[in-house]
Tab-separated table of C-alpha atoms in Angstrom:
chain	number	residue	atom	x	y	z
A	1	UNK	CA	-62.550	-56.459	-31.549
A	2	UNK	CA	-61.135	-52.908	-32.587
A	3	UNK	CA	-57.729	-53.825	-31.051
A	4	UNK	CA	-57.648	-57.157	-33.177
A	5	UNK	CA	-58.585	-54.912	-36.256
A	6	UNK	CA	-56.028	-52.271	-35.929
A	7	UNK	CA	-53.367	-55.440	-35.525
A	8	UNK	CA	-54.318	-56.609	-38.772
A	9	UNK	CA	-54.000	-53.636	-40.808
A	10	UNK	CA	-50.965	-52.785	-38.817
A	11	UNK	CA	-49.606	-55.944	-40.079
A	12	UNK	CA	-50.708	-55.211	-43.638
A	13	UNK	CA	-48.773	-51.782	-43.302
A	14	UNK	CA	-45.936	-53.527	-42.465
A	15	UNK	CA	-46.112	-56.236	-45.522
A	16	UNK	CA	-46.546	-53.194	-47.776
A	17	UNK	CA	-43.515	-51.364	-46.362
A	18	UNK	CA	-41.178	-53.986	-47.222
A	19	UNK	CA	-42.757	-54.563	-50.673
A	20	UNK	CA	-42.860	-50.598	-51.387
A	21	UNK	CA	-38.609	-50.678	-50.062
A	22	UNK	CA	-38.371	-53.656	-52.169
A	23	UNK	CA	-39.299	-52.201	-55.457
A	24	UNK	CA	-37.955	-48.644	-54.649
A	25	UNK	CA	-35.234	-48.778	-57.376
A	26	UNK	CA	-36.249	-51.449	-59.610
A	27	UNK	CA	-39.970	-50.549	-60.469
A	28	UNK	CA	-41.049	-47.060	-59.378
A	29	UNK	CA	-44.380	-47.775	-60.252
A	30	UNK	CA	-45.005	-50.596	-58.138
A	31	UNK	CA	-43.065	-49.013	-55.217
A	32	UNK	CA	-45.678	-45.997	-55.258
A	33	UNK	CA	-48.699	-48.695	-55.354
A	34	UNK	CA	-47.490	-50.250	-52.309
A	35	UNK	CA	-46.377	-46.945	-50.297
A	36	UNK	CA	-50.002	-45.720	-51.148
A	37	UNK	CA	-51.448	-49.210	-49.856
A	38	UNK	CA	-49.142	-48.792	-46.526
A	39	UNK	CA	-50.317	-45.162	-46.070
A	40	UNK	CA	-54.136	-46.609	-46.251
A	41	UNK	CA	-53.431	-49.377	-44.130
A	42	UNK	CA	-51.453	-47.325	-41.048
A	43	UNK	CA	-54.692	-44.862	-41.572
A	44	UNK	CA	-57.258	-47.483	-40.799
A	45	UNK	CA	-54.957	-49.161	-38.216
A	46	UNK	CA	-54.373	-45.922	-35.941
A	47	UNK	CA	-58.137	-44.842	-36.411
A	48	UNK	CA	-59.090	-48.141	-34.787
A	49	UNK	CA	-56.464	-48.094	-32.445
A	50	UNK	CA	-57.295	-44.426	-31.070
A	51	UNK	CA	-60.970	-45.287	-31.216
A	52	UNK	CA	-61.550	-42.659	-33.532
A	53	UNK	CA	-65.226	-43.112	-35.305
A	54	UNK	CA	-64.965	-39.869	-37.225
A	55	UNK	CA	-65.817	-39.215	-40.654
A	56	UNK	CA	-62.670	-39.546	-42.906
A	57	UNK	CA	-61.471	-36.050	-43.922
A	58	UNK	CA	-62.963	-34.253	-40.733
A	59	UNK	CA	-59.639	-33.743	-39.090
A	60	UNK	CA	-56.309	-33.211	-41.459
A	61	UNK	CA	-53.712	-36.062	-40.599
A	62	UNK	CA	-50.354	-35.413	-39.288
A	63	UNK	CA	-47.412	-37.107	-41.072
A	64	UNK	CA	-44.305	-38.556	-39.762
A	65	UNK	CA	-40.905	-39.757	-41.014
A	66	UNK	CA	-37.881	-41.504	-39.294
A	67	UNK	CA	-34.088	-41.012	-39.599
A	68	UNK	CA	-31.587	-43.366	-38.478
A	69	UNK	CA	-28.511	-40.876	-37.335
A	70	UNK	CA	-26.984	-42.664	-34.600
A	71	UNK	CA	-23.163	-43.320	-35.825
A	72	UNK	CA	-21.931	-46.795	-34.682
A	73	UNK	CA	-25.405	-47.773	-33.371
A	74	UNK	CA	-26.840	-51.311	-35.183
A	75	UNK	CA	-29.612	-51.413	-37.578
A	76	UNK	CA	-32.934	-50.878	-35.694
A	77	UNK	CA	-37.023	-52.040	-35.593
A	78	UNK	CA	-39.070	-49.007	-34.772
A	79	UNK	CA	-42.731	-49.731	-33.127
A	80	UNK	CA	-45.305	-47.075	-32.955
A	81	UNK	CA	-47.800	-48.189	-30.159
A	82	UNK	CA	-46.563	-51.085	-29.933
A	83	UNK	CA	-46.460	-52.311	-33.465
A	84	UNK	CA	-43.318	-52.624	-35.863
A	85	UNK	CA	-43.524	-49.721	-38.479
A	86	UNK	CA	-39.989	-50.141	-39.740
A	87	UNK	CA	-37.681	-53.487	-40.023
A	88	UNK	CA	-33.955	-53.747	-39.993
A	89	UNK	CA	-33.717	-49.615	-40.513
A	90	UNK	CA	-29.923	-48.999	-41.399
A	91	UNK	CA	-27.916	-45.941	-40.246
A	92	UNK	CA	-28.258	-43.026	-42.620
A	93	UNK	CA	-31.359	-44.032	-43.982
A	94	UNK	CA	-34.524	-41.972	-44.104
A	95	UNK	CA	-38.394	-43.505	-44.321
A	96	UNK	CA	-41.045	-41.888	-46.257
A	97	UNK	CA	-43.648	-40.093	-44.476
A	98	UNK	CA	-46.424	-42.065	-42.527
A	99	UNK	CA	-49.661	-40.791	-42.329
A	100	UNK	CA	-51.348	-40.638	-38.733
A	101	UNK	CA	-54.394	-39.416	-37.523
A	102	UNK	CA	-53.919	-36.865	-34.755
A	103	UNK	CA	-53.016	-38.169	-31.157
A	104	UNK	CA	-50.942	-39.478	-28.779
A	105	UNK	CA	-48.105	-42.023	-29.527
A	106	UNK	CA	-45.477	-43.884	-28.485
A	107	UNK	CA	-42.154	-44.647	-30.395
A	108	UNK	CA	-39.903	-47.638	-29.344
A	109	UNK	CA	-36.746	-48.375	-31.259
A	110	UNK	CA	-35.138	-51.914	-30.847
A	111	UNK	CA	-31.614	-53.429	-32.256
A	112	UNK	CA	-33.332	-55.776	-35.211
A	113	UNK	CA	-34.890	-58.700	-34.095
A	114	UNK	CA	-34.076	-58.105	-30.382
A	115	UNK	CA	-37.223	-56.879	-28.239
A	116	UNK	CA	-34.989	-57.450	-24.630
A	117	UNK	CA	-34.755	-53.718	-24.229
A	118	UNK	CA	-35.443	-50.561	-26.230
A	119	UNK	CA	-32.466	-48.527	-27.159
A	120	UNK	CA	-34.549	-45.278	-26.871
A	121	UNK	CA	-38.353	-44.358	-26.448
A	122	UNK	CA	-40.132	-41.448	-26.964
A	123	UNK	CA	-43.893	-40.240	-26.637
A	124	UNK	CA	-45.547	-38.025	-29.476
A	125	UNK	CA	-48.624	-35.966	-29.507
A	126	UNK	CA	-48.989	-35.815	-33.545
A	127	UNK	CA	-50.934	-32.885	-34.030
A	128	UNK	CA	-53.275	-32.058	-37.031
A	129	UNK	CA	-51.834	-31.083	-40.429
A	130	UNK	CA	-48.122	-31.240	-38.886
A	131	UNK	CA	-45.195	-32.972	-40.566
A	132	UNK	CA	-42.551	-34.357	-38.208
A	133	UNK	CA	-39.022	-35.596	-38.577
A	134	UNK	CA	-38.368	-38.410	-35.902
A	135	UNK	CA	-34.366	-38.722	-35.905
A	136	UNK	CA	-32.665	-41.434	-34.085
A	137	UNK	CA	-29.374	-39.483	-32.588
A	138	UNK	CA	-26.605	-39.522	-30.168
A	139	UNK	CA	-25.044	-43.243	-29.078
A	140	UNK	CA	-24.954	-45.369	-26.269
A	141	UNK	CA	-27.129	-43.938	-22.979
A	142	UNK	CA	-27.320	-40.527	-24.961
A	143	UNK	CA	-29.327	-41.821	-27.506
A	144	UNK	CA	-32.450	-39.603	-28.407
A	145	UNK	CA	-35.323	-39.562	-30.626
A	146	UNK	CA	-35.433	-35.964	-31.526
A	147	UNK	CA	-38.559	-34.329	-33.054
A	148	UNK	CA	-38.194	-31.652	-35.725
A	149	UNK	CA	-41.304	-29.885	-37.276
A	150	UNK	CA	-41.075	-29.869	-41.056
A	151	UNK	CA	-42.189	-27.250	-43.257
A	152	UNK	CA	-43.470	-27.306	-46.885
A	153	UNK	CA	-44.474	-23.603	-47.253
A	154	UNK	CA	-42.016	-21.738	-49.729
A	155	UNK	CA	-42.751	-18.217	-51.476
A	156	UNK	CA	-43.703	-19.168	-55.033
A	157	UNK	CA	-40.442	-19.266	-57.348
A	158	UNK	CA	-38.210	-19.465	-54.376
A	159	UNK	CA	-36.212	-22.171	-52.083
A	160	UNK	CA	-35.728	-22.065	-48.476
A	161	UNK	CA	-33.257	-24.610	-46.414
A	162	UNK	CA	-32.381	-25.145	-42.969
A	163	UNK	CA	-29.089	-27.165	-41.217
A	164	UNK	CA	-29.637	-29.566	-38.436
A	165	UNK	CA	-26.495	-30.720	-36.512
A	166	UNK	CA	-26.391	-34.253	-35.562
A	167	UNK	CA	-22.539	-34.879	-35.589
A	168	UNK	CA	-22.297	-36.837	-32.171
A	169	UNK	CA	-19.174	-35.561	-30.809
A	170	UNK	CA	-18.903	-32.025	-32.690
A	171	UNK	CA	-18.941	-28.463	-31.056
A	172	UNK	CA	-21.306	-25.858	-32.160
A	173	UNK	CA	-20.749	-25.340	-35.860
A	174	UNK	CA	-21.209	-22.706	-38.629
A	175	UNK	CA	-22.536	-23.067	-42.277
A	176	UNK	CA	-21.340	-20.944	-44.884
A	177	UNK	CA	-20.861	-20.445	-48.359
A	178	UNK	CA	-17.303	-21.448	-49.470
A	179	UNK	CA	-15.237	-18.294	-49.806
A	180	UNK	CA	-18.247	-16.498	-49.006
A	181	UNK	CA	-20.941	-15.306	-46.507
A	182	UNK	CA	-21.913	-17.126	-43.212
A	183	UNK	CA	-25.558	-18.804	-43.491
A	184	UNK	CA	-26.157	-20.325	-40.378
A	185	UNK	CA	-24.404	-19.548	-37.181
A	186	UNK	CA	-23.582	-21.547	-34.106
A	187	UNK	CA	-25.901	-24.316	-34.529
A	188	UNK	CA	-25.424	-26.771	-31.364
A	189	UNK	CA	-25.573	-30.345	-31.673
A	190	UNK	CA	-29.293	-31.765	-32.132
A	191	UNK	CA	-30.216	-28.132	-33.000
A	192	UNK	CA	-32.278	-26.996	-36.016
A	193	UNK	CA	-31.249	-23.602	-37.612
A	194	UNK	CA	-34.232	-21.732	-38.640
A	195	UNK	CA	-35.328	-22.072	-42.296
A	196	UNK	CA	-33.683	-19.634	-44.510
A	197	UNK	CA	-35.339	-18.348	-47.587
A	198	UNK	CA	-32.839	-18.117	-50.734
A	199	UNK	CA	-33.106	-17.888	-54.489
A	200	UNK	CA	-32.890	-20.991	-56.333
A	201	UNK	CA	-29.302	-21.584	-57.197
A	202	UNK	CA	-26.446	-24.418	-57.021
A	203	UNK	CA	-24.041	-23.763	-54.407
A	204	UNK	CA	-21.281	-25.024	-52.491
A	205	UNK	CA	-21.237	-24.822	-48.584
A	206	UNK	CA	-19.051	-25.633	-45.894
A	207	UNK	CA	-19.508	-26.774	-42.212
A	208	UNK	CA	-16.661	-25.641	-39.604
A	209	UNK	CA	-16.524	-25.943	-35.909
A	210	UNK	CA	-17.630	-22.101	-34.742
A	211	UNK	CA	-15.074	-19.868	-35.006
A	212	UNK	CA	-12.935	-21.721	-36.798
A	213	UNK	CA	-11.631	-21.955	-40.506
A	214	UNK	CA	-11.327	-25.502	-40.462
A	215	UNK	CA	-13.882	-27.513	-42.806
A	216	UNK	CA	-15.125	-30.411	-40.759
A	217	UNK	CA	-18.044	-31.234	-43.924
A	218	UNK	CA	-18.058	-29.685	-47.166
A	219	UNK	CA	-21.295	-29.730	-49.069
A	220	UNK	CA	-20.440	-29.219	-52.800
A	221	UNK	CA	-22.866	-28.785	-55.678
A	222	UNK	CA	-26.333	-28.335	-53.484
A	223	UNK	CA	-28.994	-27.497	-56.003
A	224	UNK	CA	-31.758	-25.551	-54.735
A	225	UNK	CA	-34.828	-26.129	-56.775
A	226	UNK	CA	-37.744	-23.492	-56.868
A	227	UNK	CA	-40.863	-23.880	-54.752
A	228	UNK	CA	-38.870	-26.536	-52.422
A	229	UNK	CA	-37.866	-26.742	-48.822
A	230	UNK	CA	-34.700	-28.674	-47.944
A	231	UNK	CA	-33.051	-30.084	-44.462
A	232	UNK	CA	-29.391	-30.386	-44.662
A	233	UNK	CA	-28.640	-32.901	-41.758
A	234	UNK	CA	-24.887	-33.230	-40.799
A	235	UNK	CA	-24.347	-36.992	-39.514
A	236	UNK	CA	-21.397	-39.248	-38.160
A	237	UNK	CA	-18.673	-38.467	-35.510
A	238	UNK	CA	-15.185	-36.974	-35.582
A	239	UNK	CA	-13.828	-39.831	-33.681
A	240	UNK	CA	-14.455	-42.494	-36.197
A	241	UNK	CA	-12.525	-43.530	-39.470
A	242	UNK	CA	-15.503	-42.570	-41.971
A	243	UNK	CA	-16.091	-38.623	-43.043
A	244	UNK	CA	-18.693	-37.026	-41.905
A	245	UNK	CA	-21.948	-36.908	-44.281
A	246	UNK	CA	-24.713	-34.894	-45.233
A	247	UNK	CA	-28.315	-36.013	-45.762
A	248	UNK	CA	-30.593	-33.954	-47.454
A	249	UNK	CA	-34.181	-34.257	-47.275
A	250	UNK	CA	-37.260	-32.525	-48.846
A	251	UNK	CA	-40.981	-32.726	-47.121
């Protein structure tokens, strides 16, 4: 019976996620309404799936969001412990956070509508109170789900930022202020630079192969607001016809 109940709540969560996404830009109030319903349904489903009968609030939940950064790969469906949580998820899209009871989870990523074989899979041990970004990275046989720990703690009145290198075929890169100082040095593919505390400002950055002056990704007009933590993801491929892009996310 708990398994059937969990499946019912997973189905509700999937329905609410689609509705929240539908209203995201046309009706913010409805977007928030359905997003909150999605989180509640996910919490109930995961508690039942894990056999967690503890009272709500005894353990701080984990939160996880997804980023499709696998250039050239199709839209995907994302499954968590066998239940679809994201449908037709496109390249360059980041999801909202899902709230999860602490525990062990299995992530499977399939081409949309095709459950023949997973493109990539990963096990995750979600720890209490931890925020995660699960990025789908690489292409073909080199695809991975890369997990990053997100931080919200910022000194009052300050900002902080980090850089994550997800350009499939680029060497290690440096990130510098345009015509100025180095900010992050020699960041390899799939790696995250440590968070850097900064004064809130508007700044122009640029991404260059380590040791080179050639700019492969300009990052103009980065607005760093007080009391906010930023992650800059560089995505794309040097071989493609499209320019590299940056996705900037906050927790």
